[in-house]
mmCIF file of C-alpha atoms and ligand atoms in Angstrom:
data_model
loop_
_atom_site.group_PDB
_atom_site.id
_atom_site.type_symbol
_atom_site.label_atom_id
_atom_site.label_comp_id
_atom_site.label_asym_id
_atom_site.label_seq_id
_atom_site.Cartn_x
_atom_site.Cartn_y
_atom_site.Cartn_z
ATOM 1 C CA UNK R 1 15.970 12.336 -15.852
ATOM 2 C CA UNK R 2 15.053 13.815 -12.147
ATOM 3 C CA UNK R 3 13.912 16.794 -13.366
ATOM 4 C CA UNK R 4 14.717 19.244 -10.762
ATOM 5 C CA UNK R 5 14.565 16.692 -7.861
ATOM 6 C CA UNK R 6 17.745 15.711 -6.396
ATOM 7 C CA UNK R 7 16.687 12.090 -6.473
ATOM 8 C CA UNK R 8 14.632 9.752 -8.721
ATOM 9 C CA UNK R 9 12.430 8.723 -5.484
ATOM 10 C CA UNK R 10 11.831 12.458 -4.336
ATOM 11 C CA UNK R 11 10.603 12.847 -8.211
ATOM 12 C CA UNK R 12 8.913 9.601 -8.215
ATOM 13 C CA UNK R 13 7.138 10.614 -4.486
ATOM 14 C CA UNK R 14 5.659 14.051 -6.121
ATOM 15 C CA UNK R 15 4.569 12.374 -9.518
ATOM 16 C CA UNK R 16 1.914 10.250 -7.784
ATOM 17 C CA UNK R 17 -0.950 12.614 -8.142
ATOM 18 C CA UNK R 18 -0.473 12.753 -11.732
ATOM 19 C CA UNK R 19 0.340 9.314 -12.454
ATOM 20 C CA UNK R 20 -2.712 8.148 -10.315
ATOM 21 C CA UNK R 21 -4.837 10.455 -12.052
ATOM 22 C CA UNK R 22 -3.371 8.807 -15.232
ATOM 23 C CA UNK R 23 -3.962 5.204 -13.914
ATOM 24 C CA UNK R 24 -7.483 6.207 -12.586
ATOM 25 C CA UNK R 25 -8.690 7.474 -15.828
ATOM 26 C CA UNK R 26 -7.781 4.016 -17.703
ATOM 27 C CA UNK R 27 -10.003 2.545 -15.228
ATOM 28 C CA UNK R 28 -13.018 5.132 -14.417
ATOM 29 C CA UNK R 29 -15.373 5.961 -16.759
ATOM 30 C CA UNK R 30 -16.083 9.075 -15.303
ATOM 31 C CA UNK R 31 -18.756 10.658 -17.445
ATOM 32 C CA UNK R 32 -21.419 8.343 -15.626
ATOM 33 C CA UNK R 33 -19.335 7.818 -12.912
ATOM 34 C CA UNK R 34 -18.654 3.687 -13.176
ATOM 35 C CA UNK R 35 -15.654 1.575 -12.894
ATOM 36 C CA UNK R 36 -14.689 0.527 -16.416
ATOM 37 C CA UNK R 37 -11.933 -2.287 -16.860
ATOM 38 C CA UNK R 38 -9.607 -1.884 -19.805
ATOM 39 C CA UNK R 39 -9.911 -5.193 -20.659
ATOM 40 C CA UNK R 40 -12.899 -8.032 -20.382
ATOM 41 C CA UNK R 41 -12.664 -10.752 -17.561
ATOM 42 C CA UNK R 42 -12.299 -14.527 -18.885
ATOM 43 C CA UNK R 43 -13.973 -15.225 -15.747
ATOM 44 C CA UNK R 44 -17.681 -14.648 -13.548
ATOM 45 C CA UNK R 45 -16.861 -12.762 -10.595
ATOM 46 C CA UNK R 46 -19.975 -14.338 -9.277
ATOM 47 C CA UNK R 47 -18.450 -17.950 -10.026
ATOM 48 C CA UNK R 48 -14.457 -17.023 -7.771
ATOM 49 C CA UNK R 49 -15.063 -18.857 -4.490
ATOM 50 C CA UNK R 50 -11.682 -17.463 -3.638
ATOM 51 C CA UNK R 51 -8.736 -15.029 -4.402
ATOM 52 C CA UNK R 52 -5.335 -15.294 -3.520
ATOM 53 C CA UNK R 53 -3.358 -12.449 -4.200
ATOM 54 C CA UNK R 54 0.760 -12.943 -4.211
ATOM 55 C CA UNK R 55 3.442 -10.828 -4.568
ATOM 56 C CA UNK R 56 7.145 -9.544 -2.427
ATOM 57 C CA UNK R 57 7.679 -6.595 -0.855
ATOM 58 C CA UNK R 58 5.961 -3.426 -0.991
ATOM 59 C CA UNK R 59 3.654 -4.931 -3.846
ATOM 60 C CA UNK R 60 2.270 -7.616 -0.827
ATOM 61 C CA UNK R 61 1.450 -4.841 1.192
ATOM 62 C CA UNK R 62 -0.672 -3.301 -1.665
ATOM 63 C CA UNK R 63 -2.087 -7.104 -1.855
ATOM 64 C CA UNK R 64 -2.536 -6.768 1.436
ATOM 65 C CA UNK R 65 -4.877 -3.584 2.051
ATOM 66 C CA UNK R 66 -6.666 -4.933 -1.271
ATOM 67 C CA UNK R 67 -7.351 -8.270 1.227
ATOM 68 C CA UNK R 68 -9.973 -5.670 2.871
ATOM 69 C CA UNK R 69 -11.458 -4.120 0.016
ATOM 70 C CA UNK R 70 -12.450 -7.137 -1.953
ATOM 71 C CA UNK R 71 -13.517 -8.382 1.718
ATOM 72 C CA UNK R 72 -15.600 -6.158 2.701
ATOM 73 C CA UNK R 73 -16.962 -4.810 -0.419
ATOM 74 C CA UNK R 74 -17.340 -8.257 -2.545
ATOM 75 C CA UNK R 75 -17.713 -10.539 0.682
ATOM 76 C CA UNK R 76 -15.212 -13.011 -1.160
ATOM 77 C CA UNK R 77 -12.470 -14.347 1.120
ATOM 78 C CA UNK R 78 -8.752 -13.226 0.110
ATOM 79 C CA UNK R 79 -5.360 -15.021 1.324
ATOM 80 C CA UNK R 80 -2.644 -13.202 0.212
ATOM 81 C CA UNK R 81 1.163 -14.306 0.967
ATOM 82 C CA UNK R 82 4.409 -13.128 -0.130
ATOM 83 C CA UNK R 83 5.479 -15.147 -3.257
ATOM 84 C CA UNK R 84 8.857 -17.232 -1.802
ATOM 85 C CA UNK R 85 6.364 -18.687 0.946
ATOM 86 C CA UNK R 86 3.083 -19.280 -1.779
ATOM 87 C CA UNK R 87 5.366 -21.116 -4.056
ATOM 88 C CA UNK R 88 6.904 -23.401 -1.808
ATOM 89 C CA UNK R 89 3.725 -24.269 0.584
ATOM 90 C CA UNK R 90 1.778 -26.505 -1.617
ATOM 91 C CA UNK R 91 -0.956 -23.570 -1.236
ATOM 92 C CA UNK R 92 -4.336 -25.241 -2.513
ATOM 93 C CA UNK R 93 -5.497 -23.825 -5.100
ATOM 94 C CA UNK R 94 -8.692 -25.046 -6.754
ATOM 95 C CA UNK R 95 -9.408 -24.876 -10.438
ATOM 96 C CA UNK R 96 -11.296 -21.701 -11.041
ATOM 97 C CA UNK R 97 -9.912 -19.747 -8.186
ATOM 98 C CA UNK R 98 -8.771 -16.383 -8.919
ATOM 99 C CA UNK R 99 -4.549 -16.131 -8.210
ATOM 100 C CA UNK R 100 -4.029 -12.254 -8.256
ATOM 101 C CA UNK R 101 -0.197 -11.300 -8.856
ATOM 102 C CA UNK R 102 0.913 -7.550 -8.229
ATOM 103 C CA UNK R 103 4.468 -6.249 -9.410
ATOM 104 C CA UNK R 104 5.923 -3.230 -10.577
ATOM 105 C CA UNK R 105 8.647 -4.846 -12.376
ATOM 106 C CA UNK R 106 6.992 -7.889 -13.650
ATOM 107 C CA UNK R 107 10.259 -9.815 -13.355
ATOM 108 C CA UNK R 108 10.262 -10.784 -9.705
ATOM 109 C CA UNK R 109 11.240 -14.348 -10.212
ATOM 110 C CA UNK R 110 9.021 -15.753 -6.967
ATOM 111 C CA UNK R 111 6.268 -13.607 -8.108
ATOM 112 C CA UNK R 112 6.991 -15.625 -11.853
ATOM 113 C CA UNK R 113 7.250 -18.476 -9.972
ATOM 114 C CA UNK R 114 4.022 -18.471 -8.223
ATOM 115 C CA UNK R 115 2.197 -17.590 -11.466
ATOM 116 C CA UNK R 116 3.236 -20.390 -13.130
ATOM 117 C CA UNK R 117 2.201 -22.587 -10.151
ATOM 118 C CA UNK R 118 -0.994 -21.213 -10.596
ATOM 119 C CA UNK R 119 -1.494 -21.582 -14.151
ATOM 120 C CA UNK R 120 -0.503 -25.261 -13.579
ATOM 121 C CA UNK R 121 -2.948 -25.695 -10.668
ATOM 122 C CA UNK R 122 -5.855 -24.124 -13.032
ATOM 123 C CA UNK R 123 -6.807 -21.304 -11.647
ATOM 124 C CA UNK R 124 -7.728 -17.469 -13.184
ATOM 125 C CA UNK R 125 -3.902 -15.985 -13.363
ATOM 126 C CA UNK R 126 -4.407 -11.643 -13.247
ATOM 127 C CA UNK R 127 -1.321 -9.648 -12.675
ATOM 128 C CA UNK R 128 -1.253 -6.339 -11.873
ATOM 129 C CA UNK R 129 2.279 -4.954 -13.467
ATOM 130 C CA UNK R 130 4.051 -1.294 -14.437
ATOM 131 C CA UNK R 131 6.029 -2.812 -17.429
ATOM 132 C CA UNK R 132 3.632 -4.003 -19.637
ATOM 133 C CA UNK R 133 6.396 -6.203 -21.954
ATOM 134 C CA UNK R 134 7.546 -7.846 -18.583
ATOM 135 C CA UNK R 135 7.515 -11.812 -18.760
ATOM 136 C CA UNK R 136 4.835 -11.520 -15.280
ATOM 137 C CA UNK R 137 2.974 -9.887 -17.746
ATOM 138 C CA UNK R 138 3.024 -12.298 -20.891
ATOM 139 C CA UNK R 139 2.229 -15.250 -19.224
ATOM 140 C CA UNK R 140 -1.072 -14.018 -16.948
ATOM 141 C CA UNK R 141 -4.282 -14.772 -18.359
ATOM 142 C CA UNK R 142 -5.217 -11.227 -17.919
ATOM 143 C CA UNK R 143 -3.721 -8.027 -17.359
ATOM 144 C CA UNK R 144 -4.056 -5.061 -15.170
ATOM 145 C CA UNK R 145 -1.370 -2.263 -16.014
ATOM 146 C CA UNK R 146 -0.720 0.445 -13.657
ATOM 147 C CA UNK R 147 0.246 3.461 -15.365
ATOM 148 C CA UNK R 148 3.195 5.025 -13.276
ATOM 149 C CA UNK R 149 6.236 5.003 -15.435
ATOM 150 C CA UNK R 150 9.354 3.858 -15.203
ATOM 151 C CA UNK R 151 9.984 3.966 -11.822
ATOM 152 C CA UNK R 152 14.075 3.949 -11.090
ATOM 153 C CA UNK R 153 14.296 4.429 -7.718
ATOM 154 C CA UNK R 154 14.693 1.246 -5.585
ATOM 155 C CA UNK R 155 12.239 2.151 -3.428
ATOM 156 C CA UNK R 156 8.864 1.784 -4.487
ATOM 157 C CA UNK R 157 6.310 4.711 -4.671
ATOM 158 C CA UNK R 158 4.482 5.553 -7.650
ATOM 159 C CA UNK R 159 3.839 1.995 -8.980
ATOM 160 C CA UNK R 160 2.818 1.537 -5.075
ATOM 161 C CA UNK R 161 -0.006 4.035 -5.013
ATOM 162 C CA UNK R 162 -1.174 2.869 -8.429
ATOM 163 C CA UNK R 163 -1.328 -0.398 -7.898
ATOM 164 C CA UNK R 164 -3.841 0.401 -4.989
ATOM 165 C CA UNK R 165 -5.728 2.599 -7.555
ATOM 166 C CA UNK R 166 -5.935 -0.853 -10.052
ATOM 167 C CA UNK R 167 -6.984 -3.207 -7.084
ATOM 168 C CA UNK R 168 -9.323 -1.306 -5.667
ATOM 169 C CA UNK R 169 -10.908 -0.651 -8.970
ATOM 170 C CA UNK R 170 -10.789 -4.374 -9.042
ATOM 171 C CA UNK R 171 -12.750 -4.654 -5.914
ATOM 172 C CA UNK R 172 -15.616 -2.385 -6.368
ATOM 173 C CA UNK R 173 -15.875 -4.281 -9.803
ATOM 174 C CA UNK R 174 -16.163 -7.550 -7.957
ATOM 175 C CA UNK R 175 -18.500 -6.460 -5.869
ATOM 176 C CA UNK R 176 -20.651 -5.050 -8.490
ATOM 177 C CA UNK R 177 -20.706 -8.002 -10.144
ATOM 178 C CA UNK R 178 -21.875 -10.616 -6.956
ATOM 179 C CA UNK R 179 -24.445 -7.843 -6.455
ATOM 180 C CA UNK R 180 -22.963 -6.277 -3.797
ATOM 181 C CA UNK R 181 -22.786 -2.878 -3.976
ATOM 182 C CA UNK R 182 -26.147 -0.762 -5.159
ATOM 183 C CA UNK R 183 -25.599 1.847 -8.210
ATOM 184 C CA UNK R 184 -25.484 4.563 -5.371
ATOM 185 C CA UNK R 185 -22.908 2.413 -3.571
ATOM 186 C CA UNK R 186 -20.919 2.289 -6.557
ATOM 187 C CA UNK R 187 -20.962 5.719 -7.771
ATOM 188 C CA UNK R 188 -19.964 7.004 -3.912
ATOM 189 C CA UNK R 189 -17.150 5.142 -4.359
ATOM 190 C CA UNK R 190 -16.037 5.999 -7.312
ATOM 191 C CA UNK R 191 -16.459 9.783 -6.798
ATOM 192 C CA UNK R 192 -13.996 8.911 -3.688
ATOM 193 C CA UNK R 193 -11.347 7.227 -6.324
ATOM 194 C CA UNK R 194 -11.580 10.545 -8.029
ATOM 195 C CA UNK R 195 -11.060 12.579 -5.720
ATOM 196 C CA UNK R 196 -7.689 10.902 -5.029
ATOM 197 C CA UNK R 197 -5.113 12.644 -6.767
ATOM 198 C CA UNK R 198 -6.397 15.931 -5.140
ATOM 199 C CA UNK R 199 -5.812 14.638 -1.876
ATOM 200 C CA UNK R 200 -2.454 13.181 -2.873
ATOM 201 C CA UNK R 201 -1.438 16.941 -3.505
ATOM 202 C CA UNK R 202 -2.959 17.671 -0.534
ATOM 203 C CA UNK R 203 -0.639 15.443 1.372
ATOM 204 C CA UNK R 204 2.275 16.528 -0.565
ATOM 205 C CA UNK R 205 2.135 20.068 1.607
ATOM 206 C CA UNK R 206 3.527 17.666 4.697
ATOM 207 C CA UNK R 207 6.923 17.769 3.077
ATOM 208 C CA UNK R 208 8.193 20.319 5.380
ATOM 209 C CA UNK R 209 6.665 19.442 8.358
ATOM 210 C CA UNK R 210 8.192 15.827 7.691
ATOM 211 C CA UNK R 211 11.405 17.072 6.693
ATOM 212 C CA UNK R 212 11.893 19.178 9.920
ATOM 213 C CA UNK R 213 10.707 15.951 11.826
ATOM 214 C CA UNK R 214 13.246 13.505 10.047
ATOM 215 C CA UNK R 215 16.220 14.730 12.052
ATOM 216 C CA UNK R 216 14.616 13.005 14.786
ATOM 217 C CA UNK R 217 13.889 9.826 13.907
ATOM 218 C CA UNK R 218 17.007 10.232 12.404
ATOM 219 C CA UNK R 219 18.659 9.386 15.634
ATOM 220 C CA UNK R 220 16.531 6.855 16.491
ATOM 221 C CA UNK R 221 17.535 2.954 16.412
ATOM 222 C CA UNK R 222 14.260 1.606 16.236
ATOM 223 C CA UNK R 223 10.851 2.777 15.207
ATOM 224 C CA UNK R 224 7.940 1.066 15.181
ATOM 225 C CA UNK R 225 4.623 1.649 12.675
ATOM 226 C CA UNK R 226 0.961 1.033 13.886
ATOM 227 C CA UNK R 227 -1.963 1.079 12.363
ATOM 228 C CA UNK R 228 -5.119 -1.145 11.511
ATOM 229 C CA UNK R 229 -7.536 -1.886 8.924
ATOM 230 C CA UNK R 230 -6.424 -0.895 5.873
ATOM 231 C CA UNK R 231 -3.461 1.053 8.065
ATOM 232 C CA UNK R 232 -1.804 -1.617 8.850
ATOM 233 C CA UNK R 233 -0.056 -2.578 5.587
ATOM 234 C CA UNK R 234 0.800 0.768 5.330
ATOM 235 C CA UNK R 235 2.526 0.628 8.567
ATOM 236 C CA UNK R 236 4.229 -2.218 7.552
ATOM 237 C CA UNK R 237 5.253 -0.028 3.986
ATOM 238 C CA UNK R 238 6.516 2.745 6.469
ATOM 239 C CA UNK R 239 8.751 0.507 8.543
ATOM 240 C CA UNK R 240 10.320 -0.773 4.822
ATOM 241 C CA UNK R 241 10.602 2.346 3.276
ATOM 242 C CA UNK R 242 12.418 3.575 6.260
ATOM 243 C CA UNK R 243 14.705 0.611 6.793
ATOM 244 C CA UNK R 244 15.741 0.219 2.882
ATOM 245 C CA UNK R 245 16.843 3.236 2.208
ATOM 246 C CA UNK R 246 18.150 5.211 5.602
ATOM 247 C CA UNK R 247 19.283 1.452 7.704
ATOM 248 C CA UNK R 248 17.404 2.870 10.758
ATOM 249 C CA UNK R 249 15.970 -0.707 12.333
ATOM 250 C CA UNK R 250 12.069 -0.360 11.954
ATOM 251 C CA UNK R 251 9.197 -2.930 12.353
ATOM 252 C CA UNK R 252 5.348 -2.170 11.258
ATOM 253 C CA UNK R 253 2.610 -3.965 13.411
ATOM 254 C CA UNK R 254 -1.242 -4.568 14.044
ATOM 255 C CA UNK R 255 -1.773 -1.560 16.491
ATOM 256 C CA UNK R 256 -3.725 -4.220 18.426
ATOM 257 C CA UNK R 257 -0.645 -6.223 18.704
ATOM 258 C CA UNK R 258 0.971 -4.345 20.440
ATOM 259 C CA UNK R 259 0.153 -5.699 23.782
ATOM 260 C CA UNK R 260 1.072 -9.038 22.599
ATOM 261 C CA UNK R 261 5.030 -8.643 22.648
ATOM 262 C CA UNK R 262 6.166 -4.970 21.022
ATOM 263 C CA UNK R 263 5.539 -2.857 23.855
ATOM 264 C CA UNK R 264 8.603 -4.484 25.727
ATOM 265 C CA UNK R 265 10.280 -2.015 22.621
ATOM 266 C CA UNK R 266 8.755 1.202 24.221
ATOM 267 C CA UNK R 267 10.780 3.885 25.974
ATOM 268 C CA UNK R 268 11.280 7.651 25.472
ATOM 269 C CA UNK R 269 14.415 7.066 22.734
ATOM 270 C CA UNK R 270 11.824 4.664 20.183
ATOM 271 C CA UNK R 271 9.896 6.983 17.755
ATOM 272 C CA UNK R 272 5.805 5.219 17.148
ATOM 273 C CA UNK R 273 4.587 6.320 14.389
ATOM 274 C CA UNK R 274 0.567 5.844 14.036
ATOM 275 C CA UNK R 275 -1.386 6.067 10.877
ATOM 276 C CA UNK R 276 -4.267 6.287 12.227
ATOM 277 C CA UNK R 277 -7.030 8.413 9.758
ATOM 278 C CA UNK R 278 -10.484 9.413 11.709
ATOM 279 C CA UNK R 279 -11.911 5.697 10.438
ATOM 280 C CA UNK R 280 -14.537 3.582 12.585
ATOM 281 C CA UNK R 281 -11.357 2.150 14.453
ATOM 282 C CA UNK R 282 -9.912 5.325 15.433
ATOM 283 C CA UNK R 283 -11.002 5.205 18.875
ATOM 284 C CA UNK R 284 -9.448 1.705 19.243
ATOM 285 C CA UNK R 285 -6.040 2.985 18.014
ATOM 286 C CA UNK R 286 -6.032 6.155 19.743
ATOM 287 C CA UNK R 287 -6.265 3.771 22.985
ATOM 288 C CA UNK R 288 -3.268 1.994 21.853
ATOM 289 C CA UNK R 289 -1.491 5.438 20.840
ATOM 290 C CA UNK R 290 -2.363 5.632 25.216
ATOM 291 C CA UNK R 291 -0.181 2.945 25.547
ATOM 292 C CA UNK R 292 2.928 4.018 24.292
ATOM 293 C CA UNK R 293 2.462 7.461 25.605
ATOM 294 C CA UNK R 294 2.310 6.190 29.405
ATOM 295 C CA UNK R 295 5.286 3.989 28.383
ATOM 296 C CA UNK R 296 7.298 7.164 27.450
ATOM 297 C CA UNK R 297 6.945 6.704 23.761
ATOM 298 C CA UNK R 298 7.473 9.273 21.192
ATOM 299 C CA UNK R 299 3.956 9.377 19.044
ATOM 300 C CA UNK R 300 3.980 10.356 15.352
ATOM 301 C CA UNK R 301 0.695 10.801 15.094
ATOM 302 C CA UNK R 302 -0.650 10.665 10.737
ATOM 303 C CA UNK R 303 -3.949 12.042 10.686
ATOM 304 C CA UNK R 304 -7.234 14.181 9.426
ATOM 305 C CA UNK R 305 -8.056 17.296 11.277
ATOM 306 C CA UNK R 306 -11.321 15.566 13.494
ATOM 307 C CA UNK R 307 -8.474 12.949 14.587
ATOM 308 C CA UNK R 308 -6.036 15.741 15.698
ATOM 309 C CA UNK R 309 -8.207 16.998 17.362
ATOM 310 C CA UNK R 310 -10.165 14.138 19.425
ATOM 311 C CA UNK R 311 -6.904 12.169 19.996
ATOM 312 C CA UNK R 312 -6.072 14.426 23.067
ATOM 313 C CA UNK R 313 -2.450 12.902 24.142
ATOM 314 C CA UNK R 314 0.915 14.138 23.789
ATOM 315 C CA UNK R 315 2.209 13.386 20.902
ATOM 316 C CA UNK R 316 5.556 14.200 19.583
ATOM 317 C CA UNK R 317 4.465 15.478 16.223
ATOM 318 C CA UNK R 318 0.979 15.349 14.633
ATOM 319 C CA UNK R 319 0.819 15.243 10.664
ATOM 320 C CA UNK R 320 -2.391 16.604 9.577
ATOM 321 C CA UNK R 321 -3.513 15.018 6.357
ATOM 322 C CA UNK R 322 -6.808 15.721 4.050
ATOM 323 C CA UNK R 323 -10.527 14.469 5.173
ATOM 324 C CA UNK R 324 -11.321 11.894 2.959
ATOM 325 C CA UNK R 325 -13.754 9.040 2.690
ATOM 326 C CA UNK R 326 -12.537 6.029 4.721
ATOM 327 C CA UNK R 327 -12.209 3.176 1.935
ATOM 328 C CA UNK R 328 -9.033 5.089 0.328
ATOM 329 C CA UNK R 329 -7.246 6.020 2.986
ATOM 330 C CA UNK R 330 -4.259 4.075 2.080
ATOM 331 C CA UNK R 331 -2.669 5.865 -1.495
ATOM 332 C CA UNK R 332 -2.825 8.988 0.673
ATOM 333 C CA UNK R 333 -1.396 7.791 3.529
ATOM 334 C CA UNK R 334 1.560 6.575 1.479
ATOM 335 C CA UNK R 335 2.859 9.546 1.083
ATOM 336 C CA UNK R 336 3.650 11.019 4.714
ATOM 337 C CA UNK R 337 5.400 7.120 5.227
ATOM 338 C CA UNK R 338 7.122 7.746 1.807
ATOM 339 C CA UNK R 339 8.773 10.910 2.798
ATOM 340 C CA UNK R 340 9.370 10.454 6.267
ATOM 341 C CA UNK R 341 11.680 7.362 4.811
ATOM 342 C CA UNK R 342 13.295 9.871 2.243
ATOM 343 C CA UNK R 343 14.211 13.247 4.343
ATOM 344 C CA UNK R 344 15.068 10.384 6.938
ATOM 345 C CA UNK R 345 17.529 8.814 4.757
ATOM 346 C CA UNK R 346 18.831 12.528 3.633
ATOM 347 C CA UNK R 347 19.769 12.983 7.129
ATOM 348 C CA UNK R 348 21.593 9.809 6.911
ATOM 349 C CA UNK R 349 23.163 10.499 4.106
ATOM 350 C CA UNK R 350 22.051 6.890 2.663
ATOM 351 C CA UNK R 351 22.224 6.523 -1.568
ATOM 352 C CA UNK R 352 18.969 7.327 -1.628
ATOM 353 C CA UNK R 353 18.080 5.988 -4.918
ATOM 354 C CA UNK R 354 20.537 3.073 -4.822
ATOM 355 C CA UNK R 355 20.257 1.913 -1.471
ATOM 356 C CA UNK R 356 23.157 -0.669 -0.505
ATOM 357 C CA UNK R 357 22.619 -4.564 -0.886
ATOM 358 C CA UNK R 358 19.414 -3.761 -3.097
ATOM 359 C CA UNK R 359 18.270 -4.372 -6.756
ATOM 360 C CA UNK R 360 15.521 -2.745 -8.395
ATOM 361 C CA UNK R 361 14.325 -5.788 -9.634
ATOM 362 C CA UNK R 362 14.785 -9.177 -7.584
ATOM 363 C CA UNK R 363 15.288 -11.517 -10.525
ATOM 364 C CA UNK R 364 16.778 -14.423 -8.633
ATOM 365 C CA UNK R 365 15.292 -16.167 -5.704
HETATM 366 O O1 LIG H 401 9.028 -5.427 -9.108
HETATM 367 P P1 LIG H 401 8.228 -5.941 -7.963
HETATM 368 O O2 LIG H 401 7.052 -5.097 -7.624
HETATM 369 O O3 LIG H 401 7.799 -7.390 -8.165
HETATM 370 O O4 LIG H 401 9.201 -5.920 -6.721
HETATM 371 C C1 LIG H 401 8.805 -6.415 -5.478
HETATM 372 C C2 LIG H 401 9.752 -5.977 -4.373
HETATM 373 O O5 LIG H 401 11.063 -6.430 -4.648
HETATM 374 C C3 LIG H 401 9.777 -4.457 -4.186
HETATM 375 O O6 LIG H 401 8.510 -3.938 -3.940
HETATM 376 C C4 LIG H 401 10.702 -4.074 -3.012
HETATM 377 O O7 LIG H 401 10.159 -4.519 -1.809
HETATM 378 C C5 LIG H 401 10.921 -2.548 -3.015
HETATM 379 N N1 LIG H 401 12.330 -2.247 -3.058
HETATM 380 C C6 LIG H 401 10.279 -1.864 -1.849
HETATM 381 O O8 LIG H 401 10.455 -0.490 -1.882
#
C-alpha cells in the first residue's frame, strides 16, 4: 500500500531514514559504539588478498562507492564489475578471495550467475540481499540482509541506501580486523553511521526546492552528473534514476573526465548536475563546475552550506544539504538524485512506478 504517497517510489524515497535506521541497528551495537555483524565470518579478514564485489545496476554503483571504503579504510584492493561482464570474462579469481554480491531482489540471474562462478572458482561467496528467501541468498556462503522492505517500485531507493549502510559496515569491520583502524577510529565512524538517518531527514526538506527545479530539467534532452570519490557512483545513480523513469537522455561521469570527451556536450540548454559535498576534493570539482560554467552550462550544484558558500560561480540552482562527516556522504546524497529523477518524471508524466520496457526484477539475461 502507498500510504498517502501517490507512488510506491515517492513512499519508498521518504522511508529511507527509517529503514536505514532499521538496517543500522542490525549492524551497530550502539551501546559501546562498535560495528557488530549479525552473523560470524567463515573467513580472516586478515587472510582476503582481494575482493571483488559484482552486481547490475544501481546495486554496482553501491559496489562501487563501497570500492573506496574498503580501500581506503582496510587498504585491501576491490574490483568490482557489473555481473553480465564478470561472468563472461574469465575474471581470476583465486581460492580464498572474497566475491561480494549486492542485490535487492536476490534473483538477478547475472548476479546468480556470477555467484555460482565464484563458488566454483573457490572463493568466500557474501551477498548482500533485501529478500532474504531469494535463491542469491540461499546459495552465498554468507549473508548480509538489508532491512528495507519490499521495495515495489522499479526504481531502486531504499534497498539502495541500505545496502550502503551494510557495506560500509562491512568495511570498517574489515579494517578493524587487518588492524587498520584504532578503537577511536572506529568509534568516529560509527557515531557518523548513526547519525545517518538524521541527516537523511535532513535531506528530505529539499523536496520542494527539487520539485520547483524539475520543470527544468524537465525540458532538457541531456543532463550530465559529476562528481568524484565516493560522488561519482552517485552521479552515475542520478543519471539512471533520471533516465529510467522520466526517458530524459542522461550520462553520470568522473568530474575529472570531463575534459577528456563530455565537455563537447556543454551549452546553455544541458543541465550539470554536481554532487559535490565540502570533501578534500571539493576544490578540484568546484574547478571543473568552472568549466561548464564558462561553457554556458547550467550547474546544479548538491551541497553542504561551507560548499555553497566557497564555490563562488553561477550556478543555476544550489541544493543545500546537511554537514556531515565525509566517509558517508553517499546514502545522503541519494536522496536529492532520487527526487530530482521522481518530480522530473512527474513533469513528464512517465509511470512512475512502472516505468516502460522495465522489470523489477531482471530474471533473464
Ligand atoms: O534486484 P537487483 O538489485 O539485483 O537488481 C539490479 C538492477 O536490475 C536494479 O538495480 C536496476 O538497475 C534498478 N531498476 C535501478 O533503479
Amino acid at each position: 500500500d502507498k500510504a498517502n504517497y501517490r507512488h510506491f517510489m515517492a513512499k519508498e524515497i521518504h522511508e529511507q531514514p527509517e529503514v536505514v535506521g532499521q538496517t543500522l541497528a542490525r549492524y551497530i551495537d550502539t551501546a559501546c559504539q562498535r560495528v557488530a555483524l549479525p552473523v560470524k565470518l567463515p573467513f580472516d579478514f586478515r587472510e582476503v588478498r582481494r575482493i571483488t564485489i559484482t552486481a547490475c545496476g544501481t546495486a554496482s554503483y553501491a559496489g562501487s562507492v563501497a570500492k573506496y571504503w574498503f580501500e581506503r579504510f582496510a587498504r585491501v584492493p576491490v574490483e568490482v564489475d557489473v555481473a553480465s561482464e564478470f561472468r563472461y570474462r574469465e575474471s581470476t579469481l583465486q581460492r580464498g578471495d572474497l566475491a561480494i554480491f549486492v542485490s535487492q531482489s536476490g534473483e538477478t540471474a547475472d548476479t546468480l550467475a556470477a555467484l555460482r562462478y565464484a563458488k566454483a572458482e573457490g572463493a568466500h561467496t557474501l551477498a548482500v540481499v533485501n529478500v532474504p528467501t531469494s535463491t542469491i541468498a540461499r546459495e552465498s556462503e554468507t549473508v548480509l540482509p538489508t532491512l528495507a522492505g519490499p521495495e515495489i517500485g522499479v526504481a531502486s531507493t531504499k534497498a539502495f541506501t541500505c545496502q550502503l549502510i551494510v557495506l560500509a559496515v562491512l568495511g570498517v569491520a574489515a579494517a578493524k580486523a587487518r588492524g587498520e583502524l584504532s578503537e577511536d577510529e572506529e568509534i568516529d565512524l560509527v557515531r557518523g553511521l548513526v547519525e545517518i538517518p538524521r541527516l537523511m531527514s535532513a535531506a528530505l526538506t529539499t523536496e520542494p526546492q527539487i520539485e520547483r527545479l524539475a520543470s527544468d530539467i524537465a525540458k532538457a534532452r541531456d543532463v550530465i552528473y559529476l562528481g568524484r570519490g565516493t560522488s561519482f557512483p552517485i552521479a552515475l545513480e542520478g543519471a539512471l534514476k533520471l533516465k529510467e523513469i522520466s526517458y530524459i537522455h542522461a550520462e553520470g561521469y568522473a568530474a575529472g573526465e570531463l575534459k577528456h570527451g563530455p565537455i563537447a556536450l556543454i551549452d546553455e540548454t544541458v543541465p550539470v548536475v554536481v554532487i559535490a559535498p565540502r570533501d578534500r576534493l571539493f576544490e578540484k570539482t568546484v574547478s571543473n563546475m568552472q568549466e561548464v560554467a564558462a561553457r554556458g552550462g547550467n550547474i546544479v550544484l548538491m551541497t553542504d552550506a561551507k560548499g555553497a558558500e566557497e564555490a563562488t560561480l553561477d550556478t543555476f540552482a544550489t541544493i543545500v544539504l546537511p554537514d556531515m562527516p565525509a566517509a558517508f556522504t553517499p546514502m545522503v546524497y541519494a536522496i536529492p538524485v532520487q527526487l530530482l529523477a521522481y518530480h522530473t518524471a512527474i513533469v513528464m508524466g512517465t509511470d512512475v512506478d512502472q516505468p516502460r520496457n522495465l522489470a523489477k526484477s531482471v530474471t533473464v539475461e
